[in-house]
Amino acid sequence: MIELDHHKIPKHIAIIMDGNGRWAKAKGQPRTAGHIQGVETVRVITEECVHLGVEFLTLYTFSNENWNRPAEEVRALMELLLKNLEDEIFMKNNVRFRIIGDRYRLPQDVQEKIREMEQRTANNDSMTLVLALSYSARWEIANACRQIYVDMQAPCNSGKCEWDIDERFVGRYMQTSFMPDPDLLIRTGGELRVSNFLLWQIAYSELYFCDTFWPDFNAEELRRAIADYQSRERRFGKTSEQITESPN
Protein backbone atom coordinates (compact mmCIF):
# COMPACT_ATOMS: atom_id res chain seq x y z
CA MET A 1 0.00 0.00 0.00
CA ILE A 2 1.27 3.46 -0.94
CA GLU A 3 2.05 5.50 2.18
CA LEU A 4 0.73 9.06 2.29
CA ASP A 5 1.44 12.14 4.35
CA HIS A 6 -1.86 12.53 6.19
CA HIS A 7 -1.07 16.17 6.89
CA LYS A 8 -1.13 16.90 3.13
CA ILE A 9 -4.32 15.17 2.01
CA PRO A 10 -6.11 17.33 -0.58
CA LYS A 11 -9.22 18.93 0.87
CA HIS A 12 -11.11 18.66 -2.44
CA ILE A 13 -10.57 16.04 -5.14
CA ALA A 14 -12.40 16.24 -8.47
CA ILE A 15 -12.45 13.27 -10.86
CA ILE A 16 -13.30 12.91 -14.54
CA MET A 17 -14.44 9.28 -14.57
CA ASP A 18 -13.46 8.24 -18.09
CA GLY A 19 -13.20 4.86 -19.77
CA ASN A 20 -16.39 2.98 -18.90
CA GLY A 21 -17.31 2.35 -22.53
CA ARG A 22 -13.81 1.33 -23.60
CA TRP A 23 -13.49 -0.96 -20.58
CA ALA A 24 -16.70 -2.73 -21.64
CA LYS A 25 -15.67 -2.90 -25.30
CA ALA A 26 -12.33 -4.50 -24.38
CA LYS A 27 -14.26 -7.21 -22.57
CA GLY A 28 -16.77 -7.71 -25.38
CA GLN A 29 -19.60 -6.32 -23.24
CA PRO A 30 -22.18 -3.57 -23.88
CA ARG A 31 -21.30 -0.03 -22.76
CA THR A 32 -23.87 -0.25 -19.96
CA ALA A 33 -21.75 -2.97 -18.34
CA GLY A 34 -18.94 -0.45 -18.01
CA HIS A 35 -21.27 2.07 -16.40
CA ILE A 36 -22.51 -0.55 -13.92
CA GLN A 37 -18.96 -1.46 -12.93
CA GLY A 38 -18.14 2.23 -12.76
CA VAL A 39 -20.77 2.65 -10.02
CA GLU A 40 -18.92 0.07 -7.93
CA THR A 41 -15.74 2.10 -8.37
CA VAL A 42 -17.60 5.18 -7.09
CA ARG A 43 -18.40 3.27 -3.90
CA VAL A 44 -14.78 2.17 -3.43
CA ILE A 45 -13.33 5.64 -4.06
CA THR A 46 -15.93 7.36 -1.88
CA GLU A 47 -15.12 5.11 1.06
CA GLU A 48 -11.38 5.55 0.56
CA CYS A 49 -11.73 9.34 0.44
CA VAL A 50 -13.71 9.27 3.68
CA HIS A 51 -11.02 7.07 5.23
CA LEU A 52 -8.25 9.46 4.13
CA GLY A 53 -10.02 12.57 5.37
CA VAL A 54 -10.89 14.20 2.04
CA GLU A 55 -13.58 16.81 2.68
CA PHE A 56 -15.08 17.14 -0.82
CA LEU A 57 -15.18 14.66 -3.71
CA THR A 58 -16.65 15.89 -7.00
CA LEU A 59 -17.36 13.35 -9.74
CA TYR A 60 -18.04 14.29 -13.38
CA THR A 61 -21.00 11.97 -13.85
CA PHE A 62 -22.97 13.24 -16.85
CA SER A 63 -22.10 16.27 -18.97
CA ASN A 64 -24.41 18.50 -20.98
CA GLU A 65 -22.71 17.08 -24.05
CA ASN A 66 -23.67 13.54 -22.97
CA TRP A 67 -27.29 14.32 -23.82
CA ASN A 68 -26.17 13.85 -27.45
CA ARG A 69 -25.36 10.18 -26.88
CA PRO A 70 -27.73 7.48 -28.22
CA ALA A 71 -31.12 7.73 -26.48
CA GLU A 72 -30.90 4.13 -25.28
CA GLU A 73 -27.59 4.76 -23.50
CA VAL A 74 -28.86 8.00 -21.93
CA ARG A 75 -31.97 6.20 -20.68
CA ALA A 76 -29.84 3.39 -19.22
CA LEU A 77 -27.60 5.93 -17.47
CA MET A 78 -30.58 7.71 -15.92
CA GLU A 79 -32.03 4.40 -14.72
CA LEU A 80 -28.66 3.41 -13.26
CA LEU A 81 -28.39 6.77 -11.52
CA LEU A 82 -31.87 6.46 -10.05
CA LYS A 83 -31.21 2.92 -8.85
CA ASN A 84 -27.97 3.86 -7.11
CA LEU A 85 -29.06 7.07 -5.38
CA GLU A 86 -29.65 5.15 -2.18
CA ASP A 87 -28.96 5.62 1.49
CA GLU A 88 -26.31 2.97 2.02
CA ILE A 89 -23.24 4.68 0.59
CA PHE A 90 -24.17 8.02 2.19
CA MET A 91 -25.54 7.07 5.61
CA LYS A 92 -23.06 4.25 6.19
CA ASN A 93 -20.16 6.67 5.62
CA ASN A 94 -21.81 9.82 7.04
CA VAL A 95 -21.51 11.46 3.60
CA ARG A 96 -23.45 14.53 2.51
CA PHE A 97 -24.84 14.43 -1.04
CA ARG A 98 -24.99 17.43 -3.41
CA ILE A 99 -25.21 17.93 -7.16
CA ILE A 100 -24.10 20.68 -9.53
CA GLY A 101 -25.46 21.14 -13.04
CA ASP A 102 -28.71 21.85 -14.84
CA ARG A 103 -30.87 19.54 -12.73
CA TYR A 104 -34.06 20.61 -14.50
CA ARG A 105 -33.02 18.77 -17.66
CA LEU A 106 -32.99 15.51 -15.72
CA PRO A 107 -36.05 13.22 -15.69
CA GLN A 108 -38.61 14.18 -13.06
CA ASP A 109 -38.16 11.00 -11.00
CA VAL A 110 -34.38 11.58 -10.91
CA GLN A 111 -34.92 15.19 -9.79
CA GLU A 112 -37.20 14.02 -6.98
CA LYS A 113 -34.71 11.39 -5.83
CA ILE A 114 -31.90 13.95 -5.83
CA ARG A 115 -33.93 16.35 -3.68
CA GLU A 116 -34.76 13.51 -1.29
CA MET A 117 -31.12 12.48 -0.90
CA GLU A 118 -29.90 16.06 -0.49
CA GLN A 119 -32.40 16.60 2.31
CA ARG A 120 -31.80 13.24 3.98
CA THR A 121 -28.01 13.64 4.08
CA ALA A 122 -27.90 17.37 4.83
CA ASN A 123 -26.54 16.85 8.35
CA ASN A 124 -23.88 14.28 7.42
CA ASP A 125 -20.43 15.75 7.94
CA SER A 126 -17.62 13.28 7.25
CA MET A 127 -17.39 14.28 3.56
CA THR A 128 -19.47 15.88 0.82
CA LEU A 129 -19.91 13.86 -2.37
CA VAL A 130 -20.83 16.09 -5.31
CA LEU A 131 -22.10 14.68 -8.58
CA ALA A 132 -21.79 16.89 -11.66
CA LEU A 133 -24.98 15.99 -13.51
CA SER A 134 -26.13 17.60 -16.75
CA TYR A 135 -23.13 19.85 -16.19
CA SER A 136 -20.64 21.74 -18.28
CA ALA A 137 -18.33 24.53 -17.16
CA ARG A 138 -19.27 26.88 -19.99
CA TRP A 139 -22.95 26.40 -19.12
CA GLU A 140 -22.13 27.16 -15.47
CA ILE A 141 -20.25 30.36 -16.33
CA ALA A 142 -22.98 31.54 -18.70
CA ASN A 143 -25.59 30.75 -16.06
CA ALA A 144 -23.64 32.77 -13.48
CA CYS A 145 -23.54 35.73 -15.91
CA ARG A 146 -27.32 35.51 -16.40
CA GLN A 147 -27.90 35.51 -12.63
CA ILE A 148 -25.56 38.47 -12.12
CA TYR A 149 -27.42 40.40 -14.84
CA VAL A 150 -30.79 39.67 -13.22
CA ASP A 151 -29.54 40.78 -9.81
CA MET A 152 -28.10 43.99 -11.27
CA GLN A 153 -31.52 44.89 -12.67
CA ALA A 154 -33.22 44.53 -9.30
CA PRO A 155 -33.79 47.72 -7.26
CA CYS A 156 -31.55 48.24 -4.25
CA ASN A 157 -32.88 49.00 -0.79
CA SER A 158 -30.65 52.06 -0.64
CA GLY A 159 -31.76 53.27 -4.03
CA LYS A 160 -28.22 53.04 -5.36
CA CYS A 161 -26.20 49.91 -6.03
CA GLU A 162 -22.45 49.73 -6.21
CA TRP A 163 -21.14 46.59 -7.88
CA ASP A 164 -17.57 45.50 -7.29
CA ILE A 165 -17.36 42.62 -9.76
CA ASP A 166 -14.14 40.81 -8.91
CA GLU A 167 -13.23 37.12 -8.88
CA ARG A 168 -14.64 36.56 -5.41
CA PHE A 169 -17.92 38.19 -6.42
CA VAL A 170 -18.28 36.01 -9.54
CA GLY A 171 -17.32 32.92 -7.54
CA ARG A 172 -20.38 33.38 -5.33
CA TYR A 173 -22.55 32.82 -8.42
CA MET A 174 -20.87 29.54 -9.33
CA GLN A 175 -22.67 26.31 -8.53
CA THR A 176 -19.68 25.28 -6.44
CA SER A 177 -19.83 28.31 -4.12
CA PHE A 178 -20.49 26.01 -1.14
CA MET A 179 -17.06 24.36 -1.36
CA PRO A 180 -13.39 25.23 -2.01
CA ASP A 181 -11.83 24.85 -5.44
CA PRO A 182 -10.32 21.42 -6.18
CA ASP A 183 -6.78 20.86 -4.96
CA LEU A 184 -6.41 17.84 -7.24
CA LEU A 185 -8.13 16.97 -10.53
CA ILE A 186 -7.82 13.35 -11.64
CA ARG A 187 -8.75 12.04 -15.09
CA THR A 188 -8.80 8.32 -15.77
CA GLY A 189 -8.88 6.58 -19.15
CA GLY A 190 -5.76 7.97 -20.80
CA GLU A 191 -7.16 11.18 -22.30
CA LEU A 192 -5.25 14.42 -21.66
CA ARG A 193 -7.96 17.08 -21.50
CA VAL A 194 -10.38 18.55 -18.98
CA SER A 195 -13.52 18.26 -21.15
CA ASN A 196 -15.39 21.37 -20.05
CA PHE A 197 -15.21 20.44 -16.34
CA LEU A 198 -14.87 23.08 -13.58
CA LEU A 199 -12.97 25.49 -15.84
CA TRP A 200 -13.36 28.40 -13.42
CA GLN A 201 -12.46 26.33 -10.35
CA ILE A 202 -9.35 24.45 -11.54
CA ALA A 203 -7.25 27.53 -12.26
CA TYR A 204 -4.68 26.38 -9.68
CA SER A 205 -5.58 22.71 -9.28
CA GLU A 206 -2.93 20.05 -9.68
CA LEU A 207 -3.77 17.81 -12.65
CA TYR A 208 -3.21 14.05 -12.69
CA PHE A 209 -3.86 11.82 -15.71
CA CYS A 210 -3.69 8.03 -15.75
CA ASP A 211 -4.34 5.33 -18.36
CA THR A 212 -6.50 3.20 -16.07
CA PHE A 213 -10.14 2.95 -17.15
CA TRP A 214 -12.53 4.12 -14.44
CA PRO A 215 -13.99 0.64 -13.70
CA ASP A 216 -10.45 -0.54 -12.83
CA PHE A 217 -9.54 2.54 -10.79
CA ASN A 218 -9.19 1.48 -7.15
CA ALA A 219 -8.06 2.71 -3.74
CA GLU A 220 -4.40 2.11 -4.55
CA GLU A 221 -4.70 4.09 -7.79
CA LEU A 222 -6.25 6.92 -5.80
CA ARG A 223 -3.39 6.81 -3.32
CA ARG A 224 -0.91 6.92 -6.21
CA ALA A 225 -2.58 10.09 -7.51
CA ILE A 226 -2.51 11.69 -4.06
CA ALA A 227 1.14 10.69 -3.56
CA ASP A 228 1.97 12.42 -6.85
CA TYR A 229 0.05 15.48 -5.67
CA GLN A 230 1.98 15.49 -2.40
CA SER A 231 5.29 15.44 -4.28
CA ARG A 232 4.53 18.75 -5.99
CA GLU A 233 5.13 22.29 -4.79
CA ARG A 234 2.02 24.44 -5.07
CA ARG A 235 3.08 28.06 -5.62
CA PHE A 236 -0.13 29.81 -6.78
CA GLY A 237 1.94 32.21 -8.89
CA LYS A 238 4.52 32.86 -6.16
CA THR A 239 8.19 31.89 -6.18
CA SER A 240 9.55 29.07 -4.04
CA GLU A 241 11.32 31.65 -1.90
CA GLN A 242 8.08 33.51 -1.21
CA ILE A 243 6.37 30.30 -0.11
CA THR A 244 9.11 29.41 2.33
CA GLU A 245 9.36 32.91 3.75
CA SER A 246 8.02 33.42 7.24
CA PRO A 247 4.73 35.38 7.26
CA ASN A 248 6.38 37.69 9.81
CSV table of C-alpha atoms in Angstrom, one decimal:
chain,number,residue,atom,x,y,z
A,1,MET,CA,0.0,0.0,0.0
A,2,ILE,CA,1.3,3.5,-0.9
A,3,GLU,CA,2.1,5.5,2.2
A,4,LEU,CA,0.7,9.1,2.3
A,5,ASP,CA,1.4,12.1,4.3
A,6,HIS,CA,-1.9,12.5,6.2
A,7,HIS,CA,-1.1,16.2,6.9
A,8,LYS,CA,-1.1,16.9,3.1
A,9,ILE,CA,-4.3,15.2,2.0
A,10,PRO,CA,-6.1,17.3,-0.6
A,11,LYS,CA,-9.2,18.9,0.9
A,12,HIS,CA,-11.1,18.7,-2.4
A,13,ILE,CA,-10.6,16.0,-5.1
A,14,ALA,CA,-12.4,16.2,-8.5
A,15,ILE,CA,-12.4,13.3,-10.9
A,16,ILE,CA,-13.3,12.9,-14.5
A,17,MET,CA,-14.4,9.3,-14.6
A,18,ASP,CA,-13.5,8.2,-18.1
A,19,GLY,CA,-13.2,4.9,-19.8
A,20,ASN,CA,-16.4,3.0,-18.9
A,21,GLY,CA,-17.3,2.4,-22.5
A,22,ARG,CA,-13.8,1.3,-23.6
A,23,TRP,CA,-13.5,-1.0,-20.6
A,24,ALA,CA,-16.7,-2.7,-21.6
A,25,LYS,CA,-15.7,-2.9,-25.3
A,26,ALA,CA,-12.3,-4.5,-24.4
A,27,LYS,CA,-14.3,-7.2,-22.6
A,28,GLY,CA,-16.8,-7.7,-25.4
A,29,GLN,CA,-19.6,-6.3,-23.2
A,30,PRO,CA,-22.2,-3.6,-23.9
A,31,ARG,CA,-21.3,0.0,-22.8
A,32,THR,CA,-23.9,-0.3,-20.0
A,33,ALA,CA,-21.7,-3.0,-18.3
A,34,GLY,CA,-18.9,-0.4,-18.0
A,35,HIS,CA,-21.3,2.1,-16.4
A,36,ILE,CA,-22.5,-0.6,-13.9
A,37,GLN,CA,-19.0,-1.5,-12.9
A,38,GLY,CA,-18.1,2.2,-12.8
A,39,VAL,CA,-20.8,2.6,-10.0
A,40,GLU,CA,-18.9,0.1,-7.9
A,41,THR,CA,-15.7,2.1,-8.4
A,42,VAL,CA,-17.6,5.2,-7.1
A,43,ARG,CA,-18.4,3.3,-3.9
A,44,VAL,CA,-14.8,2.2,-3.4
A,45,ILE,CA,-13.3,5.6,-4.1
A,46,THR,CA,-15.9,7.4,-1.9
A,47,GLU,CA,-15.1,5.1,1.1
A,48,GLU,CA,-11.4,5.6,0.6
A,49,CYS,CA,-11.7,9.3,0.4
A,50,VAL,CA,-13.7,9.3,3.7
A,51,HIS,CA,-11.0,7.1,5.2
A,52,LEU,CA,-8.3,9.5,4.1
A,53,GLY,CA,-10.0,12.6,5.4
A,54,VAL,CA,-10.9,14.2,2.0
A,55,GLU,CA,-13.6,16.8,2.7
A,56,PHE,CA,-15.1,17.1,-0.8
A,57,LEU,CA,-15.2,14.7,-3.7
A,58,THR,CA,-16.7,15.9,-7.0
A,59,LEU,CA,-17.4,13.4,-9.7
A,60,TYR,CA,-18.0,14.3,-13.4
A,61,THR,CA,-21.0,12.0,-13.9
A,62,PHE,CA,-23.0,13.2,-16.8
A,63,SER,CA,-22.1,16.3,-19.0
A,64,ASN,CA,-24.4,18.5,-21.0
A,65,GLU,CA,-22.7,17.1,-24.1
A,66,ASN,CA,-23.7,13.5,-23.0
A,67,TRP,CA,-27.3,14.3,-23.8
A,68,ASN,CA,-26.2,13.9,-27.5
A,69,ARG,CA,-25.4,10.2,-26.9
A,70,PRO,CA,-27.7,7.5,-28.2
A,71,ALA,CA,-31.1,7.7,-26.5
A,72,GLU,CA,-30.9,4.1,-25.3
A,73,GLU,CA,-27.6,4.8,-23.5
A,74,VAL,CA,-28.9,8.0,-21.9
A,75,ARG,CA,-32.0,6.2,-20.7
A,76,ALA,CA,-29.8,3.4,-19.2
A,77,LEU,CA,-27.6,5.9,-17.5
A,78,MET,CA,-30.6,7.7,-15.9
A,79,GLU,CA,-32.0,4.4,-14.7
A,80,LEU,CA,-28.7,3.4,-13.3
A,81,LEU,CA,-28.4,6.8,-11.5
A,82,LEU,CA,-31.9,6.5,-10.0
A,83,LYS,CA,-31.2,2.9,-8.8
A,84,ASN,CA,-28.0,3.9,-7.1
A,85,LEU,CA,-29.1,7.1,-5.4
A,86,GLU,CA,-29.6,5.2,-2.2
A,87,ASP,CA,-29.0,5.6,1.5
A,88,GLU,CA,-26.3,3.0,2.0
A,89,ILE,CA,-23.2,4.7,0.6
A,90,PHE,CA,-24.2,8.0,2.2
A,91,MET,CA,-25.5,7.1,5.6
A,92,LYS,CA,-23.1,4.3,6.2
A,93,ASN,CA,-20.2,6.7,5.6
A,94,ASN,CA,-21.8,9.8,7.0
A,95,VAL,CA,-21.5,11.5,3.6
A,96,ARG,CA,-23.5,14.5,2.5
A,97,PHE,CA,-24.8,14.4,-1.0
A,98,ARG,CA,-25.0,17.4,-3.4
A,99,ILE,CA,-25.2,17.9,-7.2
A,100,ILE,CA,-24.1,20.7,-9.5
A,101,GLY,CA,-25.5,21.1,-13.0
A,102,ASP,CA,-28.7,21.8,-14.8
A,103,ARG,CA,-30.9,19.5,-12.7
A,104,TYR,CA,-34.1,20.6,-14.5
A,105,ARG,CA,-33.0,18.8,-17.7
A,106,LEU,CA,-33.0,15.5,-15.7
A,107,PRO,CA,-36.0,13.2,-15.7
A,108,GLN,CA,-38.6,14.2,-13.1
A,109,ASP,CA,-38.2,11.0,-11.0
A,110,VAL,CA,-34.4,11.6,-10.9
A,111,GLN,CA,-34.9,15.2,-9.8
A,112,GLU,CA,-37.2,14.0,-7.0
A,113,LYS,CA,-34.7,11.4,-5.8
A,114,ILE,CA,-31.9,13.9,-5.8
A,115,ARG,CA,-33.9,16.3,-3.7
A,116,GLU,CA,-34.8,13.5,-1.3
A,117,MET,CA,-31.1,12.5,-0.9
A,118,GLU,CA,-29.9,16.1,-0.5
A,119,GLN,CA,-32.4,16.6,2.3
A,120,ARG,CA,-31.8,13.2,4.0
A,121,THR,CA,-28.0,13.6,4.1
A,122,ALA,CA,-27.9,17.4,4.8
A,123,ASN,CA,-26.5,16.8,8.4
A,124,ASN,CA,-23.9,14.3,7.4
A,125,ASP,CA,-20.4,15.7,7.9
A,126,SER,CA,-17.6,13.3,7.2
A,127,MET,CA,-17.4,14.3,3.6
A,128,THR,CA,-19.5,15.9,0.8
A,129,LEU,CA,-19.9,13.9,-2.4
A,130,VAL,CA,-20.8,16.1,-5.3
A,131,LEU,CA,-22.1,14.7,-8.6
A,132,ALA,CA,-21.8,16.9,-11.7
A,133,LEU,CA,-25.0,16.0,-13.5
A,134,SER,CA,-26.1,17.6,-16.7
A,135,TYR,CA,-23.1,19.8,-16.2
A,136,SER,CA,-20.6,21.7,-18.3
A,137,ALA,CA,-18.3,24.5,-17.2
A,138,ARG,CA,-19.3,26.9,-20.0
A,139,TRP,CA,-22.9,26.4,-19.1
A,140,GLU,CA,-22.1,27.2,-15.5
A,141,ILE,CA,-20.2,30.4,-16.3
A,142,ALA,CA,-23.0,31.5,-18.7
A,143,ASN,CA,-25.6,30.7,-16.1
A,144,ALA,CA,-23.6,32.8,-13.5
A,145,CYS,CA,-23.5,35.7,-15.9
A,146,ARG,CA,-27.3,35.5,-16.4
A,147,GLN,CA,-27.9,35.5,-12.6
A,148,ILE,CA,-25.6,38.5,-12.1
A,149,TYR,CA,-27.4,40.4,-14.8
A,150,VAL,CA,-30.8,39.7,-13.2
A,151,ASP,CA,-29.5,40.8,-9.8
A,152,MET,CA,-28.1,44.0,-11.3
A,153,GLN,CA,-31.5,44.9,-12.7
A,154,ALA,CA,-33.2,44.5,-9.3
A,155,PRO,CA,-33.8,47.7,-7.3
A,156,CYS,CA,-31.5,48.2,-4.2
A,157,ASN,CA,-32.9,49.0,-0.8
A,158,SER,CA,-30.6,52.1,-0.6
A,159,GLY,CA,-31.8,53.3,-4.0
A,160,LYS,CA,-28.2,53.0,-5.4
A,161,CYS,CA,-26.2,49.9,-6.0
A,162,GLU,CA,-22.4,49.7,-6.2
A,163,TRP,CA,-21.1,46.6,-7.9
A,164,ASP,CA,-17.6,45.5,-7.3
A,165,ILE,CA,-17.4,42.6,-9.8
A,166,ASP,CA,-14.1,40.8,-8.9
A,167,GLU,CA,-13.2,37.1,-8.9
A,168,ARG,CA,-14.6,36.6,-5.4
A,169,PHE,CA,-17.9,38.2,-6.4
A,170,VAL,CA,-18.3,36.0,-9.5
A,171,GLY,CA,-17.3,32.9,-7.5
A,172,ARG,CA,-20.4,33.4,-5.3
A,173,TYR,CA,-22.5,32.8,-8.4
A,174,MET,CA,-20.9,29.5,-9.3
A,175,GLN,CA,-22.7,26.3,-8.5
A,176,THR,CA,-19.7,25.3,-6.4
A,177,SER,CA,-19.8,28.3,-4.1
A,178,PHE,CA,-20.5,26.0,-1.1
A,179,MET,CA,-17.1,24.4,-1.4
A,180,PRO,CA,-13.4,25.2,-2.0
A,181,ASP,CA,-11.8,24.9,-5.4
A,182,PRO,CA,-10.3,21.4,-6.2
A,183,ASP,CA,-6.8,20.9,-5.0
A,184,LEU,CA,-6.4,17.8,-7.2
A,185,LEU,CA,-8.1,17.0,-10.5
A,186,ILE,CA,-7.8,13.3,-11.6
A,187,ARG,CA,-8.8,12.0,-15.1
A,188,THR,CA,-8.8,8.3,-15.8
A,189,GLY,CA,-8.9,6.6,-19.1
A,190,GLY,CA,-5.8,8.0,-20.8
A,191,GLU,CA,-7.2,11.2,-22.3
A,192,LEU,CA,-5.3,14.4,-21.7
A,193,ARG,CA,-8.0,17.1,-21.5
A,194,VAL,CA,-10.4,18.5,-19.0
A,195,SER,CA,-13.5,18.3,-21.2
A,196,ASN,CA,-15.4,21.4,-20.0
A,197,PHE,CA,-15.2,20.4,-16.3
A,198,LEU,CA,-14.9,23.1,-13.6
A,199,LEU,CA,-13.0,25.5,-15.8
A,200,TRP,CA,-13.4,28.4,-13.4
A,201,GLN,CA,-12.5,26.3,-10.3
A,202,ILE,CA,-9.4,24.4,-11.5
A,203,ALA,CA,-7.2,27.5,-12.3
A,204,TYR,CA,-4.7,26.4,-9.7
A,205,SER,CA,-5.6,22.7,-9.3
A,206,GLU,CA,-2.9,20.0,-9.7
A,207,LEU,CA,-3.8,17.8,-12.6
A,208,TYR,CA,-3.2,14.0,-12.7
A,209,PHE,CA,-3.9,11.8,-15.7
A,210,CYS,CA,-3.7,8.0,-15.8
A,211,ASP,CA,-4.3,5.3,-18.4
A,212,THR,CA,-6.5,3.2,-16.1
A,213,PHE,CA,-10.1,2.9,-17.1
A,214,TRP,CA,-12.5,4.1,-14.4
A,215,PRO,CA,-14.0,0.6,-13.7
A,216,ASP,CA,-10.5,-0.5,-12.8
A,217,PHE,CA,-9.5,2.5,-10.8
A,218,ASN,CA,-9.2,1.5,-7.1
A,219,ALA,CA,-8.1,2.7,-3.7
A,220,GLU,CA,-4.4,2.1,-4.5
A,221,GLU,CA,-4.7,4.1,-7.8
A,222,LEU,CA,-6.2,6.9,-5.8
A,223,ARG,CA,-3.4,6.8,-3.3
A,224,ARG,CA,-0.9,6.9,-6.2
A,225,ALA,CA,-2.6,10.1,-7.5
A,226,ILE,CA,-2.5,11.7,-4.1
A,227,ALA,CA,1.1,10.7,-3.6
A,228,ASP,CA,2.0,12.4,-6.9
A,229,TYR,CA,0.0,15.5,-5.7
A,230,GLN,CA,2.0,15.5,-2.4
A,231,SER,CA,5.3,15.4,-4.3
A,232,ARG,CA,4.5,18.7,-6.0
A,233,GLU,CA,5.1,22.3,-4.8
A,234,ARG,CA,2.0,24.4,-5.1
A,235,ARG,CA,3.1,28.1,-5.6
A,236,PHE,CA,-0.1,29.8,-6.8
A,237,GLY,CA,1.9,32.2,-8.9
A,238,LYS,CA,4.5,32.9,-6.2
A,239,THR,CA,8.2,31.9,-6.2
A,240,SER,CA,9.5,29.1,-4.0
A,241,GLU,CA,11.3,31.6,-1.9
A,242,GLN,CA,8.1,33.5,-1.2
A,243,ILE,CA,6.4,30.3,-0.1
A,244,THR,CA,9.1,29.4,2.3
A,245,GLU,CA,9.4,32.9,3.8
A,246,SER,CA,8.0,33.4,7.2
A,247,PRO,CA,4.7,35.4,7.3
A,248,ASN,CA,6.4,37.7,9.8
